[in-house]
Short mmCIF file of C-alpha atoms and ligand atoms in Angstrom, two decimals:
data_model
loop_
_atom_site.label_atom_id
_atom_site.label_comp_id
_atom_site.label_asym_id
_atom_site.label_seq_id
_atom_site.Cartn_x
_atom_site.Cartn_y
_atom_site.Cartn_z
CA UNK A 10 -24.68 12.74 18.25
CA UNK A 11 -21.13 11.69 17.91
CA UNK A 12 -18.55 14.36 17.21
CA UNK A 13 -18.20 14.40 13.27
CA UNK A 14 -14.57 13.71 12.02
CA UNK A 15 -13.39 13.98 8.49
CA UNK A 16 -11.91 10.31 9.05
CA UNK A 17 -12.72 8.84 12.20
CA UNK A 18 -9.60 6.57 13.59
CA UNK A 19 -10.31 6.61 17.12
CA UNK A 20 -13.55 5.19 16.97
CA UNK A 21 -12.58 2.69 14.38
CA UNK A 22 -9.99 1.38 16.84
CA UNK A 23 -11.97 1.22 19.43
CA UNK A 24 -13.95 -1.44 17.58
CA UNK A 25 -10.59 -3.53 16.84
CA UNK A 26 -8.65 -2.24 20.41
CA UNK A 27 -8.57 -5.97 21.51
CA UNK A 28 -6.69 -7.29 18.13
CA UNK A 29 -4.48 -4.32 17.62
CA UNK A 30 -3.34 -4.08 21.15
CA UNK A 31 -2.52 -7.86 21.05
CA UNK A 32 -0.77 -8.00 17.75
CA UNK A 33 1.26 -5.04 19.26
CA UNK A 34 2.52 -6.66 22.28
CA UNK A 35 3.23 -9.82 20.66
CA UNK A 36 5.87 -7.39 18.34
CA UNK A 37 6.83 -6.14 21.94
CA UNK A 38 7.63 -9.55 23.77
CA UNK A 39 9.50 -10.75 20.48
CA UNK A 40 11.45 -7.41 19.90
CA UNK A 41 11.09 -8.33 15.96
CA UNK A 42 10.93 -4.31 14.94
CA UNK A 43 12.05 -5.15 11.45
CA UNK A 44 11.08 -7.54 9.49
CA UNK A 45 9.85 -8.95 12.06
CA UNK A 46 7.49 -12.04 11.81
CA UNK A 47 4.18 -9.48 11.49
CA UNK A 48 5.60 -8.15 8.27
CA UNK A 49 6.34 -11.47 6.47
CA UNK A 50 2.56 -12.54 7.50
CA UNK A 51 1.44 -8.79 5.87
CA UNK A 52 2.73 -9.59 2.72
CA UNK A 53 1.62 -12.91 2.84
CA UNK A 54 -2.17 -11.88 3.10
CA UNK A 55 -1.65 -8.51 0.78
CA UNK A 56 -0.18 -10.77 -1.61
CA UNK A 57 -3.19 -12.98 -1.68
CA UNK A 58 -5.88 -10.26 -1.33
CA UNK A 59 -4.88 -8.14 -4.71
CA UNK A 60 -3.70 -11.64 -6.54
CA UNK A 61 -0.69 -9.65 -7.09
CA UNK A 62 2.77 -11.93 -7.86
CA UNK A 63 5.13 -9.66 -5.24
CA UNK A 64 4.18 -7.01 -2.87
CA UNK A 65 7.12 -5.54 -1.29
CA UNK A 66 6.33 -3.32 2.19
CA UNK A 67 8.20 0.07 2.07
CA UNK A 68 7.97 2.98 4.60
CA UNK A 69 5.83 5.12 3.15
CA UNK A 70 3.64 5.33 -0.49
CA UNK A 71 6.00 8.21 -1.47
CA UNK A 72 8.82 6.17 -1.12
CA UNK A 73 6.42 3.19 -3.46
CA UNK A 74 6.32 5.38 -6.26
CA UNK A 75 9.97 6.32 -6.25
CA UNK A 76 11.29 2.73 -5.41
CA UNK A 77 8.75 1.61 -8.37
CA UNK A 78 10.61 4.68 -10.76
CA UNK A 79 14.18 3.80 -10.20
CA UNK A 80 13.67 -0.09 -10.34
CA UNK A 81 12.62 0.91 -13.97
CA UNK A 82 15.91 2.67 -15.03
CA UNK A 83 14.22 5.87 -15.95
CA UNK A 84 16.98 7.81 -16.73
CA UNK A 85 17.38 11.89 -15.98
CA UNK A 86 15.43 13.99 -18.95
CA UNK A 87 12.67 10.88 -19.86
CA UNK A 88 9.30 12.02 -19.38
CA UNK A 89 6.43 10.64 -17.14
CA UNK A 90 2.98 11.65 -17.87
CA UNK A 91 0.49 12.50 -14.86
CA UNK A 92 -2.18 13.97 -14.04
CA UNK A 93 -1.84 17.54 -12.14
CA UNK A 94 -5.08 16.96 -10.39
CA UNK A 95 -3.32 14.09 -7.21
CA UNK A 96 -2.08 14.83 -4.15
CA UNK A 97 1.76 16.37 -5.15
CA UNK A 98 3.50 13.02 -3.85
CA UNK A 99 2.99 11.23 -7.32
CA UNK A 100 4.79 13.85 -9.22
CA UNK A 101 7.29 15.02 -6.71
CA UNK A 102 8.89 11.78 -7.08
CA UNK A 103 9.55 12.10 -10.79
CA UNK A 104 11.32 15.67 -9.86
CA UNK A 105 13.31 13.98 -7.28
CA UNK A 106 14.78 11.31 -9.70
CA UNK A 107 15.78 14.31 -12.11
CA UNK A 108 12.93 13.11 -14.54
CA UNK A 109 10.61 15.31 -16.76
CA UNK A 110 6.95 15.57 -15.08
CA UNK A 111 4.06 15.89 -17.94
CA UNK A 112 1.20 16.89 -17.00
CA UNK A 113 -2.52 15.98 -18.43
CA UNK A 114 -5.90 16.75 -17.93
CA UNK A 115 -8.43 14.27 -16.39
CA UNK A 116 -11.63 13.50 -17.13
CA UNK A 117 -14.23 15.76 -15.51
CA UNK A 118 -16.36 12.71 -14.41
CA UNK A 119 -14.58 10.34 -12.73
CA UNK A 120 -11.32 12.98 -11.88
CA UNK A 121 -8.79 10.47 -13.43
CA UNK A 122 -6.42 10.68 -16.03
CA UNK A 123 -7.98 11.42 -19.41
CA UNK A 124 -6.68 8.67 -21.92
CA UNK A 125 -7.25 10.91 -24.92
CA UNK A 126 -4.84 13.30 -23.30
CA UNK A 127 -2.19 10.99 -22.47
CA UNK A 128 -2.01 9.96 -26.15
CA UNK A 129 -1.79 13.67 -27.57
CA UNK A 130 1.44 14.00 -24.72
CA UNK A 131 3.44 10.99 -26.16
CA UNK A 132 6.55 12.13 -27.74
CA UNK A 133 9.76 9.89 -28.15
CA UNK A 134 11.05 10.65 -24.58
CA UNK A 135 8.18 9.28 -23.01
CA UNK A 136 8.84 7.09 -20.69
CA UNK A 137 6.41 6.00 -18.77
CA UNK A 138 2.43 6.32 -17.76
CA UNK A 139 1.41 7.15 -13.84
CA UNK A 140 -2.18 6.88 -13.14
CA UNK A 141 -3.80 7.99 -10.11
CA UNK A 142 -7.14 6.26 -8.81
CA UNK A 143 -8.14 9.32 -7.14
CA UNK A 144 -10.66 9.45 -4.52
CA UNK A 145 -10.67 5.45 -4.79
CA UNK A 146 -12.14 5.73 -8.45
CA UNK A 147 -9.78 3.80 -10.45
CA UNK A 148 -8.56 5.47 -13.71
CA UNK A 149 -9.56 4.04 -17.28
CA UNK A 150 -7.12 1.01 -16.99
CA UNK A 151 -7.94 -1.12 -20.04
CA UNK A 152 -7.41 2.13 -22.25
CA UNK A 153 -4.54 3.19 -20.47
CA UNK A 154 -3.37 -0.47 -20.51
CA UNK A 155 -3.68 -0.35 -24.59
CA UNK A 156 -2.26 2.90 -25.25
CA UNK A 157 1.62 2.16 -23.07
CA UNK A 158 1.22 -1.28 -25.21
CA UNK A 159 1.23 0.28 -28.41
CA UNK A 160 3.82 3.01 -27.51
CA UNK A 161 6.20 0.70 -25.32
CA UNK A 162 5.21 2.64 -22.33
CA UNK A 163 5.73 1.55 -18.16
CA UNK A 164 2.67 2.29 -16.13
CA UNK A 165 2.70 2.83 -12.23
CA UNK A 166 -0.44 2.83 -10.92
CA UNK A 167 -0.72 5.57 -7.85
CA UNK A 168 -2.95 3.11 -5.80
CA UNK A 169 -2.94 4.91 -2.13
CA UNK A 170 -6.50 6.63 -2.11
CA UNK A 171 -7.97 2.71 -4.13
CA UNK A 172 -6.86 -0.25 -2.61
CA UNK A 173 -9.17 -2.86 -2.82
CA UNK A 174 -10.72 -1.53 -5.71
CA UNK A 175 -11.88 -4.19 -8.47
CA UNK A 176 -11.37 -3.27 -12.13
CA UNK A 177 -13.57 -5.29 -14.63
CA UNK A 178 -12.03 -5.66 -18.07
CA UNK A 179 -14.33 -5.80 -21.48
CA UNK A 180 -13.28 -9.47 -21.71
CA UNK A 181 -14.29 -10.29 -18.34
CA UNK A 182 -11.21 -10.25 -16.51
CA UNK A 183 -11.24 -8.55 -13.20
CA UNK A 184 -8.54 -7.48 -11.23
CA UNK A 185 -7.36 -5.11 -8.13
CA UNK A 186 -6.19 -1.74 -8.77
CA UNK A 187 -2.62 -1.30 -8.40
CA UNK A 188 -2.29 -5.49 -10.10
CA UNK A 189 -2.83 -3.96 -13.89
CA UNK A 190 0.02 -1.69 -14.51
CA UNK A 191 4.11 -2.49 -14.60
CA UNK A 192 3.94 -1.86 -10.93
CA UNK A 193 1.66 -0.41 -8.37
CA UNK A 194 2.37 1.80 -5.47
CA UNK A 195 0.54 2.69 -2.42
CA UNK A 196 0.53 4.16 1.02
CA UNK A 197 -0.78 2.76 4.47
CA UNK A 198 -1.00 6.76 5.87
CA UNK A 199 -3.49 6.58 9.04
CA UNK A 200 -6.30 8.13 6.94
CA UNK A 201 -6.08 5.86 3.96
CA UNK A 202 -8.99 2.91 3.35
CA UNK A 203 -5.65 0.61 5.09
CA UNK A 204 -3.96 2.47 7.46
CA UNK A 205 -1.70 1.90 9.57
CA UNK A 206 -0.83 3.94 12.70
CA UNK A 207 2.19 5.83 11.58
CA UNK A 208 3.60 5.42 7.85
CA UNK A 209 3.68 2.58 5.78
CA UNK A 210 3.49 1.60 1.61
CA UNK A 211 3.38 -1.22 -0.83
CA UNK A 212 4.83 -2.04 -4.10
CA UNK A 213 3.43 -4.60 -6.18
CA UNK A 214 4.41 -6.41 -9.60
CA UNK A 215 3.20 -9.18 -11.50
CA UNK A 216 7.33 -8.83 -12.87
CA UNK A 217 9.86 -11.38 -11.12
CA UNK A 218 12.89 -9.82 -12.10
CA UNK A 219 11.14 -5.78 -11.38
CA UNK A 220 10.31 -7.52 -7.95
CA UNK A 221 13.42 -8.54 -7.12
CA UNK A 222 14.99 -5.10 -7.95
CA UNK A 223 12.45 -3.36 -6.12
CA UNK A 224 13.24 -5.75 -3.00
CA UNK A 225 17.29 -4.40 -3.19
CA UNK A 226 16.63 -0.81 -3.96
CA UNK A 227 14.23 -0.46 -0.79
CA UNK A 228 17.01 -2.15 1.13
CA UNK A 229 20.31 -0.33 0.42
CA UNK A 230 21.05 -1.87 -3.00
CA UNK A 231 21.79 -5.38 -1.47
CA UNK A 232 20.23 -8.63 -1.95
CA UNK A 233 23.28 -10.24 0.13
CA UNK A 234 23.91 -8.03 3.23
CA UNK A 235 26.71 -6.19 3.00
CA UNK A 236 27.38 -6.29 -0.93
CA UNK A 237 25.50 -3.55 -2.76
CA UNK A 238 25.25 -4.17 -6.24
CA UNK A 239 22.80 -0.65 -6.73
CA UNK A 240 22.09 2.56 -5.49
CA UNK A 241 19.18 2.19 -3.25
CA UNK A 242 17.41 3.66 -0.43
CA UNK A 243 16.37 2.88 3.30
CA UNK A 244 12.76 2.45 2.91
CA UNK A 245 10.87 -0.73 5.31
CA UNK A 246 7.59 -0.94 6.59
CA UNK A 247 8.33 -1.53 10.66
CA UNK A 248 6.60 -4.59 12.38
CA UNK A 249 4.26 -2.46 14.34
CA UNK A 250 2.89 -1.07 11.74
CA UNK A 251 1.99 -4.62 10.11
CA UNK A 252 0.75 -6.09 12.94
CA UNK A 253 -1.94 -3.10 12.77
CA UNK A 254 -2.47 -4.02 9.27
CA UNK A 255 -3.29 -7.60 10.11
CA UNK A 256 -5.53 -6.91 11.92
CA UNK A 257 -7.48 -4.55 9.33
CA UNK A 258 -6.73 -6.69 6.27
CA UNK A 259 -8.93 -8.87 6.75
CA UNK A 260 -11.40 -6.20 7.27
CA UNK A 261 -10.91 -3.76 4.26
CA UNK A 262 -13.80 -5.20 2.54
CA UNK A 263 -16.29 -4.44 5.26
CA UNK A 264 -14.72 -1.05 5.65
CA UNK A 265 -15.05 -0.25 1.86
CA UNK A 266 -18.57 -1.23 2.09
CA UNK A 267 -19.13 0.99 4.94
CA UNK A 268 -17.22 3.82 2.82
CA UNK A 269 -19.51 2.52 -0.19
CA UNK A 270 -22.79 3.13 2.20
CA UNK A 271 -22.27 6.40 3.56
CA UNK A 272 -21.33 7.50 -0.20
CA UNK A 273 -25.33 5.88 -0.96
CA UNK A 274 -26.73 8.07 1.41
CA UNK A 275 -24.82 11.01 0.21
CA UNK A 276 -25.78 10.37 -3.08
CA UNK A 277 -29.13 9.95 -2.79
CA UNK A 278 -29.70 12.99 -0.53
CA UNK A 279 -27.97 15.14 -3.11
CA UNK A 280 -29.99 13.65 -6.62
CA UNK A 281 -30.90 15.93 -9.10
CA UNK A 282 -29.69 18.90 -7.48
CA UNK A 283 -29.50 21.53 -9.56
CA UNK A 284 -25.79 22.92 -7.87
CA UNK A 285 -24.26 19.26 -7.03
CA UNK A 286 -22.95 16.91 -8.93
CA UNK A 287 -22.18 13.57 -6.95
CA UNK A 288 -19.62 11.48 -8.01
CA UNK A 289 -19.18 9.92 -10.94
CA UNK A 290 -18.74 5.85 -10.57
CA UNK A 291 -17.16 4.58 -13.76
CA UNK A 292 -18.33 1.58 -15.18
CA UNK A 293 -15.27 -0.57 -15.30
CA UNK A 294 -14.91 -0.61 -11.92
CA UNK A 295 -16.17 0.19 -8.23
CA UNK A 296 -15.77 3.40 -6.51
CA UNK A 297 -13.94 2.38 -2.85
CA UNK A 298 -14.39 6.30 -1.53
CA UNK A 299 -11.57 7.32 0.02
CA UNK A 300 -13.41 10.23 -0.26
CA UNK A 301 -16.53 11.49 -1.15
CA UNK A 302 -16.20 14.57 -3.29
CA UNK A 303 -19.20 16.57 -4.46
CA UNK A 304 -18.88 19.25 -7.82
CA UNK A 305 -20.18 22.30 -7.17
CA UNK A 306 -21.52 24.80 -9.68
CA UNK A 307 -22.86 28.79 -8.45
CA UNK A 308 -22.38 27.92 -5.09
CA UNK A 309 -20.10 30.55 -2.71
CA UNK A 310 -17.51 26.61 -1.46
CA UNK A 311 -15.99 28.72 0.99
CA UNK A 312 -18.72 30.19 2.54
CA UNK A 313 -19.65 26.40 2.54
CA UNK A 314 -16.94 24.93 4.50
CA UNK A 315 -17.07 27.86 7.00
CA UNK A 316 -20.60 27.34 7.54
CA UNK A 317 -20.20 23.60 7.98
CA UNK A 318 -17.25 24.41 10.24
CA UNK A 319 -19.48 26.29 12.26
CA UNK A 320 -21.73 23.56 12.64
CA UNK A 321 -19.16 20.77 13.60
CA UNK A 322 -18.66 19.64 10.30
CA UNK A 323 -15.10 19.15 8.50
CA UNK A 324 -15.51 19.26 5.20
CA UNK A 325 -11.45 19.54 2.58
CA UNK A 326 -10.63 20.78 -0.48
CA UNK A 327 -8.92 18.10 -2.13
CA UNK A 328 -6.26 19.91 -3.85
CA UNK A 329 -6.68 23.68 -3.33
CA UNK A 330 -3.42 24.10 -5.57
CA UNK A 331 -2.86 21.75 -8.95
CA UNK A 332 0.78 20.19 -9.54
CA UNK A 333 1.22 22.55 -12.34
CA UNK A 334 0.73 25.77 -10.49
CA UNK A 335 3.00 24.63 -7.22
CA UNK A 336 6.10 27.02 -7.01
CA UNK A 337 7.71 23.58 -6.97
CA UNK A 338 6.76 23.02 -10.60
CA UNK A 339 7.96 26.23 -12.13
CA UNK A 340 11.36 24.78 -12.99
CA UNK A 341 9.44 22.54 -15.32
CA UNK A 342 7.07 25.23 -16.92
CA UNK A 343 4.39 24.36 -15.02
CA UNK A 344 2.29 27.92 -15.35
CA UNK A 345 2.77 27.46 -18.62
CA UNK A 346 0.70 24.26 -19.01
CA UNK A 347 -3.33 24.77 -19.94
CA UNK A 348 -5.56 22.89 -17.87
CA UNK A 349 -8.73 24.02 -18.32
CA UNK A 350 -10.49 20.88 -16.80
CA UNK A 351 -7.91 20.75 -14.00
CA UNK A 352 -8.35 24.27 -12.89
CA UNK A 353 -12.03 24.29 -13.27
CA UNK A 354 -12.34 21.06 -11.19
CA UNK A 355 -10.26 22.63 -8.39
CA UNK A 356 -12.53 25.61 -8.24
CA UNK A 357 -15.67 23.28 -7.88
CA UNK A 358 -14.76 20.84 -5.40
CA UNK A 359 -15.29 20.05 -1.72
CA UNK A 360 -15.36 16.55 -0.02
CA UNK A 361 -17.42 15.91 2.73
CA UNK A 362 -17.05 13.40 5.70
CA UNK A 363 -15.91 9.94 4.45
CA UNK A 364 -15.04 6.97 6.86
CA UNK A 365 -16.42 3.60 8.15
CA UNK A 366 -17.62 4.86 11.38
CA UNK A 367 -20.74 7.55 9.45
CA UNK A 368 -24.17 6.82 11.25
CA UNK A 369 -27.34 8.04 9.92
CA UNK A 370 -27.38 10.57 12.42
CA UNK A 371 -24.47 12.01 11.52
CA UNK A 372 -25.39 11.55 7.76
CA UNK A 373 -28.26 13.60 7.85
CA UNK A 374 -26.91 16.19 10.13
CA UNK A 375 -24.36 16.84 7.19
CA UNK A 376 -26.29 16.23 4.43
CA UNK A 377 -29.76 18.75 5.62
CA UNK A 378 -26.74 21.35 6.58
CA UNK A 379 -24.94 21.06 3.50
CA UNK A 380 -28.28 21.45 1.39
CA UNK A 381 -29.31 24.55 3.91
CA UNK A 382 -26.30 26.51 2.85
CA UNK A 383 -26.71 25.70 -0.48
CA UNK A 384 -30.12 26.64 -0.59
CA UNK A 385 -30.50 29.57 1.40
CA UNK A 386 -26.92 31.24 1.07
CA UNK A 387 -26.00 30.73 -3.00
C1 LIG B 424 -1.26 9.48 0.25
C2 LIG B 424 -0.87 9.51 -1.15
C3 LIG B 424 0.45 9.32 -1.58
C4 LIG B 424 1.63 9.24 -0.65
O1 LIG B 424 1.55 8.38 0.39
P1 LIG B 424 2.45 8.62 1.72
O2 LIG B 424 2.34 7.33 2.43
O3 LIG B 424 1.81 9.76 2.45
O4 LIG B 424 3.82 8.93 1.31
C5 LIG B 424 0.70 9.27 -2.94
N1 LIG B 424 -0.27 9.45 -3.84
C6 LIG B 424 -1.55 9.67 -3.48
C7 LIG B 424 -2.58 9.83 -4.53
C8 LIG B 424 -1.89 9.73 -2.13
O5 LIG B 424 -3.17 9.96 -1.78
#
């Protein structure tokens, strides 16, 4: 059997070594490092893939969110509601800009952003909405969607574990994740469903004049070199980097599907057990896996993982630590904040091996061991 990674990059390049290499030299031989033909081709195709108006590259889906934040205007004091359950980049950004972090609970199924909770968190200073598709579930868009209508609210979708995700509307509409808010951000880290091989991020609007803003702040404030009409930042995704990404593009809907597979066989190996819950997949739209996070209920996780570990299997706790309890937080009364759901959820879970490169081998090496512990040790 094949070593068992948590995400499995070498193995996955090995199938796409030819392509990669090729688009590499090319970038190489034409010493186009920036902005270099590669790029304008990547946002060509991402464009067309989410049927987004603008995607602008950036270096990095931190850098998305905050590019996406100041091309908005928030100003120092308005508040953004999140969730506290994401990976801390979503709601360091608001910090950074000097803006008020709020955070809400999310729903214990899916691990999104509960709508009912955003609306209870409104209060005139509210700015703006930032849901997070974690895990590559997307977040209850079309109720999200209604409530920043009714209160003149901005919404930046926190795309980076969902890309390629399609969200089906009540009317019949469907659309990409990260293509229904004001702007959508993500991230091209390595371990993402598109990853590149160092850092990378996207912005995209449906909002000509937000695009064009977002285009200057990323580069220096200028639209005409040399004459900066805003404060900005240096943030531009390098052409090496996009020629890896054209060469996966194209291939993010087989490597979902792989994702979506080894999350069947999961499922099905877990059913009905009494001490797992598998994940929720939400109606409205499909569940791309970035990862594949079981619930766990009277069973010793730690002992788990260990046990797992000892075996050759990696298995994360995706987060160990809320936003609202980081020491980062307490500044903004973050211990204070009661999060039942959030707090409970990050007791319970542990995700297991997700990439495109799972055989069955390997599946059922995880999935007997996982359900060996579980019955024998809790
Ligand atoms: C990865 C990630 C980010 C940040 O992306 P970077 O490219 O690492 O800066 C933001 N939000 C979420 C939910 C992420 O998973």
């Amino acid at each position: 059997m094949r070593p068992i990674q948590m995400v499995d990059l070498k193995q996955q390049y090995a199938k796409i070594k030819q392509g990669v290499d090729a688009g590499i030299q090319e970038v190489l031989d034409n010493a186009a490092f920036i902005n270099g033909k590669a790029v304008t081709d990547f946002t060509a195709g991402l464009t067309k893939y989410l049927g987004a108006k603008h995607v602008i590259p950036c270096a990095n889906g931190t850098d998305a969110l905050q590019i996406a934040m100041m091309a908005l205007k928030l100003q120092p004091g308005d508040e953004v509601i999140t969730p506290s359950f994401t990976y801390i980049a979503t709601v360091e950004v608001v910090a950074l800009l000097k803006l008020k972090p709020v955070f809400v609970e999310v729903d214990p199924k899916t691990f999104c952003i509960d709508p009912a909770a955003i609306e209870k968190a409104i209060t005139p200073k509210t700015k703006a909405i930032v849901p997070v598709h974690l895990y590559g579930q997307s977040a209850d868009m079309e109720a999200i969607m209604e409530i920043a209508s009714r209160h003149g609210l901005y919404v930046i979708e926190d795309t980076a574990q969902a890309i390629g995700s399609a969200v089906k509307f009540k009317d019949g509409t469907v659309k990409k994740a990260g293509t229904i808010g004001t702007i959508g951000a993500t991230s091209f880290f390595p371990s993402k469903n598109l990853g590149c091989y160092g850092d990378g991020g996207a912005i995209f609007t449906n909002d000509d004049a937000l695009a064009s803003q977002m285009k200057m702040i990323a580069n220096h404030g200028q639209s005409k070199r040399y004459y900066h009409e805003v404060v900005g930042c240096n943030s531009r995704l390098d052409s090496i980097q996009a020629a890896v990404l054209n060469v996966k593009l194209p291939l993010l809907d087989t490597y979902i599907a792989a994702r979506q597979a080894a999350a069947d066989y999961y499922d099905k190996a877990f059913a009905n057990h009494p001490k797992i819950t598998t994940p929720a997949r939400a109606s409205y739209s499909d569940h791309v896996f970035h990862q594949y996070t079981l619930l766990l209920e009277g069973v010793d996780r730690d002992g788990l993982n260990q046990y797992l570990a000892d075996k050759g299997i990696p298995s994360m706790i995706y987060y160990p630590v809320p936003a609202h309890r980081q020491q980062m937080f307490e500044a903004f009364g973050g211990s204070s904040y009661i999060l039942e759901t959030t707090d409970w959820l990050t007791e319970r879970v542990i995700s297991l091996p997700m990439h495109t490169e799972l055989d069955e081998e390997q599946l059922l090496f995880i999935t007997s061991n996982v359900l060996e512990f579980i019955n024998k040790h809790s």
